[in-house]
mmCIF file of N, CA and C and ligand atoms in Angstrom:
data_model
loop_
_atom_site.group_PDB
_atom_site.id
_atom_site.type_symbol
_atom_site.label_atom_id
_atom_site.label_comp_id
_atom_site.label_asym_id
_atom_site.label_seq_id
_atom_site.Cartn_x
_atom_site.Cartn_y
_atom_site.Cartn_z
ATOM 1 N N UNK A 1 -20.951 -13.199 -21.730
ATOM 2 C CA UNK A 1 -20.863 -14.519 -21.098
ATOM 3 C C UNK A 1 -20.320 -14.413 -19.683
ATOM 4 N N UNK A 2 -20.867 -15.114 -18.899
ATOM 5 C CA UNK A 2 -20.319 -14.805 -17.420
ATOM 6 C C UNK A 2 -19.773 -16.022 -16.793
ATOM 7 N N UNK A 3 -19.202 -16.098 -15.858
ATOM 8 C CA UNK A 3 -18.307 -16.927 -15.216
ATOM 9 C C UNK A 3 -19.186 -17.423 -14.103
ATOM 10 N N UNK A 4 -19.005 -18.769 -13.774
ATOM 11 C CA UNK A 4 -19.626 -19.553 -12.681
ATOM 12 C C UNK A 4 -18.661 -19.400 -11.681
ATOM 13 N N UNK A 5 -19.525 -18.967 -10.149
ATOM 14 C CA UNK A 5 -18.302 -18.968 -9.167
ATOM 15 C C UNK A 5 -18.712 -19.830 -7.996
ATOM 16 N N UNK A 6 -17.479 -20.757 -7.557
ATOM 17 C CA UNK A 6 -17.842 -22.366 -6.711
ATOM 18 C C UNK A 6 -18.579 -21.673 -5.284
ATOM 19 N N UNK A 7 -18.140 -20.406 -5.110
ATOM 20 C CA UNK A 7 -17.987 -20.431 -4.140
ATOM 21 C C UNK A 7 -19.662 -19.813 -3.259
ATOM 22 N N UNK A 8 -19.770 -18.606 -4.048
ATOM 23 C CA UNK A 8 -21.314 -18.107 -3.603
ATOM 24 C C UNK A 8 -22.231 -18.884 -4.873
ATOM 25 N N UNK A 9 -21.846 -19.220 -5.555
ATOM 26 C CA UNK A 9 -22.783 -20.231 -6.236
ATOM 27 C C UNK A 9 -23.498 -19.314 -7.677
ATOM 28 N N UNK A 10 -22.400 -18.149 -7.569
ATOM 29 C CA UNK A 10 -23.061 -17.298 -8.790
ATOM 30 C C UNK A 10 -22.455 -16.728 -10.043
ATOM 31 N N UNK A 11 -23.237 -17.252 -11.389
ATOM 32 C CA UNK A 11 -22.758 -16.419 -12.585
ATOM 33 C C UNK A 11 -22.195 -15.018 -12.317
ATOM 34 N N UNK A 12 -21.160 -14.705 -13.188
ATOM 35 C CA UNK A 12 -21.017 -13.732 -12.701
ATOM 36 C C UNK A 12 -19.929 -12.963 -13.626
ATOM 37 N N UNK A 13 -20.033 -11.930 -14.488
ATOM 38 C CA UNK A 13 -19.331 -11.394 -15.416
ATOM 39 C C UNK A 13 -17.909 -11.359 -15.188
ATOM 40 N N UNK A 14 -17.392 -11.733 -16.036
ATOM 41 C CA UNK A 14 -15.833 -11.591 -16.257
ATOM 42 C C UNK A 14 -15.014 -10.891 -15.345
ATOM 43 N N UNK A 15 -15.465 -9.578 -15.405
ATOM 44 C CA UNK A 15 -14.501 -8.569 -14.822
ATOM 45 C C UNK A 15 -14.423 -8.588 -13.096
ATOM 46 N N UNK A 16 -15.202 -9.703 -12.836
ATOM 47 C CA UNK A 16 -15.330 -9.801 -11.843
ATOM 48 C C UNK A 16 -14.396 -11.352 -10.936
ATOM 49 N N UNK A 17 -13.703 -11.488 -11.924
ATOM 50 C CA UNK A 17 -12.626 -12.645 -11.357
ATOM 51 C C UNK A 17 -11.057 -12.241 -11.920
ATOM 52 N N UNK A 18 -10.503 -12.472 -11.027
ATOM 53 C CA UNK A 18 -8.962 -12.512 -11.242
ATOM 54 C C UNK A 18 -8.262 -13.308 -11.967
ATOM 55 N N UNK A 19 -7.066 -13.147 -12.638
ATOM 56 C CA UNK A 19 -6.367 -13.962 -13.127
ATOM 57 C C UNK A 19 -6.474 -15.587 -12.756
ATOM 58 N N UNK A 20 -6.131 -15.597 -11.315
ATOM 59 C CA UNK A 20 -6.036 -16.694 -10.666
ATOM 60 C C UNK A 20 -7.348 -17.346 -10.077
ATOM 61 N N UNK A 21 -8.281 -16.023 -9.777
ATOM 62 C CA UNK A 21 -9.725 -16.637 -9.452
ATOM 63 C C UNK A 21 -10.558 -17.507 -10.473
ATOM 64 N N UNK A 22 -9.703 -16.960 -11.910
ATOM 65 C CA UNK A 22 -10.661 -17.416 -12.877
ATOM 66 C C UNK A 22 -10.296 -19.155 -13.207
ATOM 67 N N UNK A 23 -9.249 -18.961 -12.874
ATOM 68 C CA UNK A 23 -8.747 -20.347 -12.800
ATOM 69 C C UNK A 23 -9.319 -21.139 -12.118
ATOM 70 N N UNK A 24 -9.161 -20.809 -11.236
ATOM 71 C CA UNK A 24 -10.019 -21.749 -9.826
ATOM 72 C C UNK A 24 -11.213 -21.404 -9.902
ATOM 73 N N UNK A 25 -12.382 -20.807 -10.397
ATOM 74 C CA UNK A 25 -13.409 -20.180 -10.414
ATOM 75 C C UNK A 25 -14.241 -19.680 -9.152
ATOM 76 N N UNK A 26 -13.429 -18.955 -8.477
ATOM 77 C CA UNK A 26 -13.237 -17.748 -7.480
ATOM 78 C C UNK A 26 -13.875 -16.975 -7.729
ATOM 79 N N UNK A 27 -14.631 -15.823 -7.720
ATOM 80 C CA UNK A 27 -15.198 -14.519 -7.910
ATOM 81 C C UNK A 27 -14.114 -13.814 -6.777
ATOM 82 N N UNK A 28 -14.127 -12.418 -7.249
ATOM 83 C CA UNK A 28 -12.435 -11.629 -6.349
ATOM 84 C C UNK A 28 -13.403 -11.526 -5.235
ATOM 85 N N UNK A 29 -14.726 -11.261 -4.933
ATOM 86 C CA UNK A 29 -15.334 -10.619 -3.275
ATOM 87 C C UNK A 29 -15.062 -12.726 -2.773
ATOM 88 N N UNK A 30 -15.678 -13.442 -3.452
ATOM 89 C CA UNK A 30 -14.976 -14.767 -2.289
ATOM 90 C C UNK A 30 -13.572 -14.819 -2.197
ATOM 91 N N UNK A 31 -12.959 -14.550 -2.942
ATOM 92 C CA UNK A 31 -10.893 -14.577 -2.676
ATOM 93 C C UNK A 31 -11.269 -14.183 -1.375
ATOM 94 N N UNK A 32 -11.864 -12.943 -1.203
ATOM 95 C CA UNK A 32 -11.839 -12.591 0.512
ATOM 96 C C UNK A 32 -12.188 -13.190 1.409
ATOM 97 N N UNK A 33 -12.921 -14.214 1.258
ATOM 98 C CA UNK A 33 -13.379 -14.394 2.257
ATOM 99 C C UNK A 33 -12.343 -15.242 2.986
ATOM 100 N N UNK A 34 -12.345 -15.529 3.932
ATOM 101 C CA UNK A 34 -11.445 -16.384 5.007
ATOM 102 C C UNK A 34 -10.874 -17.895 4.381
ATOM 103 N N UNK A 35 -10.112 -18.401 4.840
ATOM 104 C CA UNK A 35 -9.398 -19.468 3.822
ATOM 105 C C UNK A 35 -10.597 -20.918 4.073
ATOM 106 N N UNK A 36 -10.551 -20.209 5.764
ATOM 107 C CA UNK A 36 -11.121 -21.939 6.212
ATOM 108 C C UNK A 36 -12.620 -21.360 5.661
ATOM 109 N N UNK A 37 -13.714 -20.335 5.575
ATOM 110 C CA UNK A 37 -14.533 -20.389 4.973
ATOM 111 C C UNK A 37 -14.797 -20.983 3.739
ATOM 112 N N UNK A 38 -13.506 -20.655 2.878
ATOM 113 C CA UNK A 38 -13.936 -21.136 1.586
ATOM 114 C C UNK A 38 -13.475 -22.648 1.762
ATOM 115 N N UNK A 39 -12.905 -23.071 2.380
ATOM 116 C CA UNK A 39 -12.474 -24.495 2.570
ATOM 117 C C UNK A 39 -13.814 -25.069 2.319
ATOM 118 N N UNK A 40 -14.830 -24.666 3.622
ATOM 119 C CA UNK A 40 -15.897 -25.470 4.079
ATOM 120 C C UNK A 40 -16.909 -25.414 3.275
ATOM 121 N N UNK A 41 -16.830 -24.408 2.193
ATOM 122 C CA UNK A 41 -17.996 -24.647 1.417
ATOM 123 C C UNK A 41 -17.428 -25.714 0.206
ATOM 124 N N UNK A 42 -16.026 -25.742 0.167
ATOM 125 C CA UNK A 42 -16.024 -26.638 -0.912
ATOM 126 C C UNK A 42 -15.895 -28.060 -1.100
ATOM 127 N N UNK A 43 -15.833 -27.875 0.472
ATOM 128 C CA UNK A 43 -16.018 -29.369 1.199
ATOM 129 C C UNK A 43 -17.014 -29.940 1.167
ATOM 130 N N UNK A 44 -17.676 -29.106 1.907
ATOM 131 C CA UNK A 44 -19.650 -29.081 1.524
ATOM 132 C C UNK A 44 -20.172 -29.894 0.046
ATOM 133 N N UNK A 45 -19.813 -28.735 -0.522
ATOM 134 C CA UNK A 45 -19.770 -29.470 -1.852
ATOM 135 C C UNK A 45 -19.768 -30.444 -2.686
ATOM 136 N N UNK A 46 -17.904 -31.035 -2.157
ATOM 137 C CA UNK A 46 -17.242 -32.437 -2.166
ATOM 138 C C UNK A 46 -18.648 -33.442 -1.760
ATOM 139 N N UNK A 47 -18.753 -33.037 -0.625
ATOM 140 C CA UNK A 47 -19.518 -33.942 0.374
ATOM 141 C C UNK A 47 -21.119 -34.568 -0.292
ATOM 142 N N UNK A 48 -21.470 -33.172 -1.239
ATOM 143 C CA UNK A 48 -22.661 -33.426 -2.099
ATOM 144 C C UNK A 48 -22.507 -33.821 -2.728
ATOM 145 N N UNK A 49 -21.362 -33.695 -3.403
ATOM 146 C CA UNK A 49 -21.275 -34.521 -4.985
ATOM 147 C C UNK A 49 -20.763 -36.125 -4.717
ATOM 148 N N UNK A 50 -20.103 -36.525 -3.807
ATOM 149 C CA UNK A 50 -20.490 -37.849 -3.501
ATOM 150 C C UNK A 50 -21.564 -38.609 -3.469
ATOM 151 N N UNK A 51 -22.611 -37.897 -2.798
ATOM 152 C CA UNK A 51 -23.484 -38.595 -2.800
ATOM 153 C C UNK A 51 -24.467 -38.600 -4.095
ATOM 154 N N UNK A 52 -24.340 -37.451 -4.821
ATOM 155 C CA UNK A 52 -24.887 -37.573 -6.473
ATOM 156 C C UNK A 52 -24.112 -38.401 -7.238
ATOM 157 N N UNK A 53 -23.122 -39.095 -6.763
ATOM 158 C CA UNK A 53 -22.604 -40.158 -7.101
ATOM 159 C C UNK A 53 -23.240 -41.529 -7.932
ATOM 160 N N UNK A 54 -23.049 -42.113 -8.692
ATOM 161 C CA UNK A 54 -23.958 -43.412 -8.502
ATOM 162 C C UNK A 54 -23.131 -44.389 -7.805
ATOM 163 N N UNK A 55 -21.976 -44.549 -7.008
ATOM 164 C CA UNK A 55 -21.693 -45.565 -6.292
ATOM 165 C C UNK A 55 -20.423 -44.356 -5.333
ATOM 166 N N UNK A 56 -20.561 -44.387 -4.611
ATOM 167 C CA UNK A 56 -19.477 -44.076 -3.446
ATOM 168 C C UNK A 56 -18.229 -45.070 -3.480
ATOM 169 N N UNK A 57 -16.957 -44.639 -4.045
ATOM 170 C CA UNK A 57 -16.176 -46.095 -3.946
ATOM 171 C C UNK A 57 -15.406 -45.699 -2.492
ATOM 172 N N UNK A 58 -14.487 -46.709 -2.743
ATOM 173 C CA UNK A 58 -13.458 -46.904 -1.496
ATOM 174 C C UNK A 58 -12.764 -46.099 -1.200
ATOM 175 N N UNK A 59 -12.333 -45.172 -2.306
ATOM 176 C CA UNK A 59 -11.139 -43.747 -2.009
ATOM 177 C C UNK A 59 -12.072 -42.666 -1.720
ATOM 178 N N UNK A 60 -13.213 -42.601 -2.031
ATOM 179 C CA UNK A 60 -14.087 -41.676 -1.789
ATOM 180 C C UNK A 60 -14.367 -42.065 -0.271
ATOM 181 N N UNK A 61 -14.573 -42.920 0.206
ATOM 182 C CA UNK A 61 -14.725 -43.372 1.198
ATOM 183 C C UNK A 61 -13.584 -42.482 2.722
ATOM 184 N N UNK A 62 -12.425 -42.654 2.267
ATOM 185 C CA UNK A 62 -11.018 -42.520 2.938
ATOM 186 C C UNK A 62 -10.951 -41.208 2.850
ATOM 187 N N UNK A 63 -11.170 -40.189 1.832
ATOM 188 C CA UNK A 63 -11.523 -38.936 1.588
ATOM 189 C C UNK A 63 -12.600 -38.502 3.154
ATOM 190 N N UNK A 64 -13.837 -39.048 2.661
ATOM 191 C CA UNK A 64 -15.077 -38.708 3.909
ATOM 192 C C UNK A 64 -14.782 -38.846 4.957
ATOM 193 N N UNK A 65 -13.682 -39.938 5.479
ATOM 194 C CA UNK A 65 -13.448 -40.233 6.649
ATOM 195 C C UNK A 65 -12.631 -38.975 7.434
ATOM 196 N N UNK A 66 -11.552 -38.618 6.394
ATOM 197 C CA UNK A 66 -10.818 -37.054 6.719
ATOM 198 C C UNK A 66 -11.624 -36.571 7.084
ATOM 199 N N UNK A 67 -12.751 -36.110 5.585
ATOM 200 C CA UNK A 67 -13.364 -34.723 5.946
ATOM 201 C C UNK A 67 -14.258 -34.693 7.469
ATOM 202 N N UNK A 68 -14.692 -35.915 7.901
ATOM 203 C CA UNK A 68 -15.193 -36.285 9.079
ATOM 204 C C UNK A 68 -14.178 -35.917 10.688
ATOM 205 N N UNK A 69 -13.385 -35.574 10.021
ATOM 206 C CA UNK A 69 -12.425 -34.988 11.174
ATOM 207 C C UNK A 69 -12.324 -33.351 11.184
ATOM 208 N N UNK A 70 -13.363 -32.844 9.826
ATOM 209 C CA UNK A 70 -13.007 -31.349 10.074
ATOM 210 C C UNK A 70 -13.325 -30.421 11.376
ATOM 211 N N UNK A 71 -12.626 -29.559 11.056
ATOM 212 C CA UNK A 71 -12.349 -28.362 12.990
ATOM 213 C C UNK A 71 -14.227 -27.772 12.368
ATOM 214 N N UNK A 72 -14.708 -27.811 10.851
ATOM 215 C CA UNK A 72 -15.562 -27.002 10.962
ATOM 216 C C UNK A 72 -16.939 -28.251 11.394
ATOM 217 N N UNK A 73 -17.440 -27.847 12.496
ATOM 218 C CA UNK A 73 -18.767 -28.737 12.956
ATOM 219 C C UNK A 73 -19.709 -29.305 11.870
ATOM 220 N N UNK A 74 -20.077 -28.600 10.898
ATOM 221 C CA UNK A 74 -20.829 -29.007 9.855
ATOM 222 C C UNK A 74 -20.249 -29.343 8.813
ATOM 223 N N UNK A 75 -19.546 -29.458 8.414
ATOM 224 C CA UNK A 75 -18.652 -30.460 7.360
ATOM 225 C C UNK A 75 -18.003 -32.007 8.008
ATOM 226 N N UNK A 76 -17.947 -31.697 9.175
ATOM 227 C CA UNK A 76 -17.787 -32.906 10.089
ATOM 228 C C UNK A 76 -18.451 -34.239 10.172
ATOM 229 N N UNK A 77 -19.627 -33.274 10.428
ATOM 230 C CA UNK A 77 -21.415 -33.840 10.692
ATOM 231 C C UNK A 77 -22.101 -34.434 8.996
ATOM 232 N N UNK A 78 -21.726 -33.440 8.075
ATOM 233 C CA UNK A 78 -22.037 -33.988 6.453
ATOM 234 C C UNK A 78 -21.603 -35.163 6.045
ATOM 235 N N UNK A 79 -19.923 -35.117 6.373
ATOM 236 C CA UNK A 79 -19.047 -36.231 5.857
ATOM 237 C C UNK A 79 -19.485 -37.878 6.872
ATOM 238 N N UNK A 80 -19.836 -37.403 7.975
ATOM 239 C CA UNK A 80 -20.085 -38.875 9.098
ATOM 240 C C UNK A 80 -21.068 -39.106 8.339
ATOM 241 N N UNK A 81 -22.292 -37.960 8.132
ATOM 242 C CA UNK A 81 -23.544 -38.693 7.421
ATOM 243 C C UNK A 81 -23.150 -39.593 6.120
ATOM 244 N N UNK A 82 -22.176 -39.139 5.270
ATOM 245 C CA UNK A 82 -22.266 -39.409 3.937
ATOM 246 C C UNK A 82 -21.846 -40.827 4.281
ATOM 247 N N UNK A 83 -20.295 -40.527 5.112
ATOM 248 C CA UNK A 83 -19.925 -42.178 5.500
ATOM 249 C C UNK A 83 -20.614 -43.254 5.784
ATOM 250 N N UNK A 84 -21.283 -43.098 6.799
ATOM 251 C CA UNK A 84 -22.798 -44.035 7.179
ATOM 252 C C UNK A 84 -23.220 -44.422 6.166
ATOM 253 N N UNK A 85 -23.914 -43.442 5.339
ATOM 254 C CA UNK A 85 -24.711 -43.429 4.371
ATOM 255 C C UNK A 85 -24.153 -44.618 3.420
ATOM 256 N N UNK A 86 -22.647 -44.421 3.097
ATOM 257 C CA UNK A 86 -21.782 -45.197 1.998
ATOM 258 C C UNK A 86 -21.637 -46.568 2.417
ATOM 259 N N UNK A 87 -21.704 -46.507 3.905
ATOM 260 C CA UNK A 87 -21.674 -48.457 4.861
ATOM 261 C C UNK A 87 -22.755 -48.926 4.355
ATOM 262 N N UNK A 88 -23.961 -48.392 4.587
ATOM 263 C CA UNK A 88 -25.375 -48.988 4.532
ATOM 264 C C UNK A 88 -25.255 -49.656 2.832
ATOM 265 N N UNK A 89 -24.976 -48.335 2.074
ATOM 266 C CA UNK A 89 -25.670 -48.643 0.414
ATOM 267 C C UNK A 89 -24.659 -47.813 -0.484
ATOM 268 N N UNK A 90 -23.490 -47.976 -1.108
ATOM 269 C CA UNK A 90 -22.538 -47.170 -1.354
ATOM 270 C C UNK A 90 -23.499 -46.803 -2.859
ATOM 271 N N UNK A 91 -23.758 -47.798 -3.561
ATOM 272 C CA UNK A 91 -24.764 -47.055 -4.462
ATOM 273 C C UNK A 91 -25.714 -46.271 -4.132
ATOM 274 N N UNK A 92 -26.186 -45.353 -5.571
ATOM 275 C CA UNK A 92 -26.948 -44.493 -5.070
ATOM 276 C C UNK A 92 -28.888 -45.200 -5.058
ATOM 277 N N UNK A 93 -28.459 -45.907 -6.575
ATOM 278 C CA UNK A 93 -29.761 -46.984 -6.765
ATOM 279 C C UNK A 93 -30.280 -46.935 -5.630
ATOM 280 N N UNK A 94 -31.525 -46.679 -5.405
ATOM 281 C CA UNK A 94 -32.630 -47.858 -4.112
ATOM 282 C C UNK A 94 -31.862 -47.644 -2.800
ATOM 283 N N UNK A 95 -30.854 -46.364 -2.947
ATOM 284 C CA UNK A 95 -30.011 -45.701 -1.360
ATOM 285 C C UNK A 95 -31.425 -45.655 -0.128
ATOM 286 N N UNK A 96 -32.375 -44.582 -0.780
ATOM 287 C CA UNK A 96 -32.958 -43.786 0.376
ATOM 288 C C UNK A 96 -33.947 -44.979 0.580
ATOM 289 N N UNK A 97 -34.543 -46.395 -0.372
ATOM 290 C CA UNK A 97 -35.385 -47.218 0.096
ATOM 291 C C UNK A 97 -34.554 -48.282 1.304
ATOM 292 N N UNK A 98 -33.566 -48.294 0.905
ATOM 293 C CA UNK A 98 -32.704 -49.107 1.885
ATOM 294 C C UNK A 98 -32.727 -48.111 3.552
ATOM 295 N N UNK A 99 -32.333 -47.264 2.994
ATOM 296 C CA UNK A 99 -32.169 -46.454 4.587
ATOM 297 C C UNK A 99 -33.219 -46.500 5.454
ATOM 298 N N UNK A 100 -34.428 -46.146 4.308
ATOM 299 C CA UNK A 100 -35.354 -46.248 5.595
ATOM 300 C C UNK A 100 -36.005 -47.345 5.920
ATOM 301 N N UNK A 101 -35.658 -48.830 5.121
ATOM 302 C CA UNK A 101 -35.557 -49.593 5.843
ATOM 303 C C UNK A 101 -34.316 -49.989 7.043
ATOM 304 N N UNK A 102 -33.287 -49.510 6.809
ATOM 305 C CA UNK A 102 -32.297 -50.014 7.811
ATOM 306 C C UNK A 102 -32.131 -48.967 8.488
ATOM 307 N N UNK A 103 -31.651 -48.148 8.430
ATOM 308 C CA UNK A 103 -31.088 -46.873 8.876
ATOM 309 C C UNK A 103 -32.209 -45.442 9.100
ATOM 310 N N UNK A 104 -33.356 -45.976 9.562
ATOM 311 C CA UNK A 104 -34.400 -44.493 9.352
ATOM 312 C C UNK A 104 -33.698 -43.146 9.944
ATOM 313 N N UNK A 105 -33.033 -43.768 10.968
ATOM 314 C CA UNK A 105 -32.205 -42.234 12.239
ATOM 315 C C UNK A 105 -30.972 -41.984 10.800
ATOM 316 N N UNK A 106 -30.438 -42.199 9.785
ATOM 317 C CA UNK A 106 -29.709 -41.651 8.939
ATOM 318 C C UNK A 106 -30.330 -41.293 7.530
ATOM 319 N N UNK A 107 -31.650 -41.544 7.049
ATOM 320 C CA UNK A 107 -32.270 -40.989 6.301
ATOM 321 C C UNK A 107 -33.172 -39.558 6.777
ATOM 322 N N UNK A 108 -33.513 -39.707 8.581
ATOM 323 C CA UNK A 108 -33.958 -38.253 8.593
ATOM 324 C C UNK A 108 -32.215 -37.648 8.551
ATOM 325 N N UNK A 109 -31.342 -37.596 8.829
ATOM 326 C CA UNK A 109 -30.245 -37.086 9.574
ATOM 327 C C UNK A 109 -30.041 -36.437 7.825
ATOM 328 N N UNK A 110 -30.125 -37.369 6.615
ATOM 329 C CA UNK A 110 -29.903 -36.242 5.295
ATOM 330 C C UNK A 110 -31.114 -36.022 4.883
ATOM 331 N N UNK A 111 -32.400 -36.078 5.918
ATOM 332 C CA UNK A 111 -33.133 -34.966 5.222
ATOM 333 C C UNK A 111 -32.605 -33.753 6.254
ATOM 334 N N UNK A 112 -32.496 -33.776 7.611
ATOM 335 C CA UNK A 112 -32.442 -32.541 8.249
ATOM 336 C C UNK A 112 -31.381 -31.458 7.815
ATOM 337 N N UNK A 113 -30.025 -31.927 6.953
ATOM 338 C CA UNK A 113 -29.006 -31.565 6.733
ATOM 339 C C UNK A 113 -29.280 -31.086 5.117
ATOM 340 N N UNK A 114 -30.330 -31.498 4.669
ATOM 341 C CA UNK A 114 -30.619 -31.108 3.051
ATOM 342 C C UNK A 114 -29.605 -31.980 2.478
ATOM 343 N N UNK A 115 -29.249 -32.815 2.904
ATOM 344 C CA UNK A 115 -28.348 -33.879 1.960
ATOM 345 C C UNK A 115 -28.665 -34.818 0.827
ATOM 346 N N UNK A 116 -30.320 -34.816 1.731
ATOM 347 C CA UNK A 116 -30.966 -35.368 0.483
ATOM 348 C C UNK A 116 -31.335 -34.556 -0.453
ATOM 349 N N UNK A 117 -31.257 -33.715 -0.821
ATOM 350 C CA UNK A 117 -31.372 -33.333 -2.115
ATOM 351 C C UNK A 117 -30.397 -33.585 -3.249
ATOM 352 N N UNK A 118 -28.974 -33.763 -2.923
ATOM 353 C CA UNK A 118 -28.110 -34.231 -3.607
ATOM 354 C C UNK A 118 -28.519 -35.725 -4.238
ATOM 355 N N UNK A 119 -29.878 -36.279 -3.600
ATOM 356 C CA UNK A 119 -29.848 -38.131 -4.076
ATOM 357 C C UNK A 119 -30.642 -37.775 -5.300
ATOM 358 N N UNK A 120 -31.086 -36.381 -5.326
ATOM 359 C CA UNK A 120 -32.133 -35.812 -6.666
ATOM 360 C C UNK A 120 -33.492 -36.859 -6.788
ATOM 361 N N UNK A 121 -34.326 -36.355 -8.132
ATOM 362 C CA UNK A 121 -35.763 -36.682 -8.397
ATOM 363 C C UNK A 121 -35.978 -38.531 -7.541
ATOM 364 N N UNK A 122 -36.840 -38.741 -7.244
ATOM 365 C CA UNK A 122 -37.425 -40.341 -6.830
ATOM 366 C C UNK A 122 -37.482 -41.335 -7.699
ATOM 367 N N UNK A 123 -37.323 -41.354 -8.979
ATOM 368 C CA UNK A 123 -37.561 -42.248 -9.963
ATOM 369 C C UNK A 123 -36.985 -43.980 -8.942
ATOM 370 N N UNK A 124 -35.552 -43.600 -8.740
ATOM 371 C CA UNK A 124 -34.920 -44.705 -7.491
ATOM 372 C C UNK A 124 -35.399 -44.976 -6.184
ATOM 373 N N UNK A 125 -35.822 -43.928 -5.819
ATOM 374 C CA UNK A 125 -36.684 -44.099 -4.260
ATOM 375 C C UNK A 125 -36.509 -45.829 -4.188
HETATM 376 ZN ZN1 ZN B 201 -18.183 -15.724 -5.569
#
């Protein structure tokens, strides 16, 4: 059985996480990597799973607004999108039909960023 790791995004056998990695589900080669690296991917992350959300609330909101201040350029740029995104239509319901009626310059902005993939299959379109 192998271990899921947040960080490179991969199964990955036991012996290959630390005490403490396993906790946090770390793999030991990401422990290495740089702090603010792993920050930004898990921000990233954060930032996706909001929007697989079915409603963006208000603390989620105050959260994005931080992460919208990050030093890293593209977690910056994710979180403004998501924010926008959460003004227009905080649900996810009928999100991307709304945008591109209101907001088309922020529905390309999460396709260019792959953000939309987090809104998943069209059934809602
Ligand atoms: Zn890893």
């Amino acid at each position: 059985m192998g271990h899921y790791c947040r960080i490179c995004g991969r199964s990955r056998p036991n012996e290959k996480f630390s005490g403490k990695g396993h906790r946090n589900h770390v793999c030991k080669k990401c422990q290495q990597r740089p702090k603010a690296e792993r920050e930004a991917i898990e921000q990233q992350d954060e930032i996706f799973g909001y929007l697989k959300q079915s409603n963006i609330s208000d603390r989620n909101m105050k959260r994005l607004q931080e992460l919208a201040e990050s030093e890293n350029p593209r977690t910056g740029r994710l979180a403004q999108i998501a924010r926008d995104v959460a003004i227009v239509k905080s649900h996810k319901r009928r999100r991307l039909k709304v945008l591109a009626e209101k907001r088309p310059d922020l529905l390309a902005a999460l396709e260019e960023t792959g953000l939309i993939l987090a809104q998943g299959g069209g059934v809602d379109f």
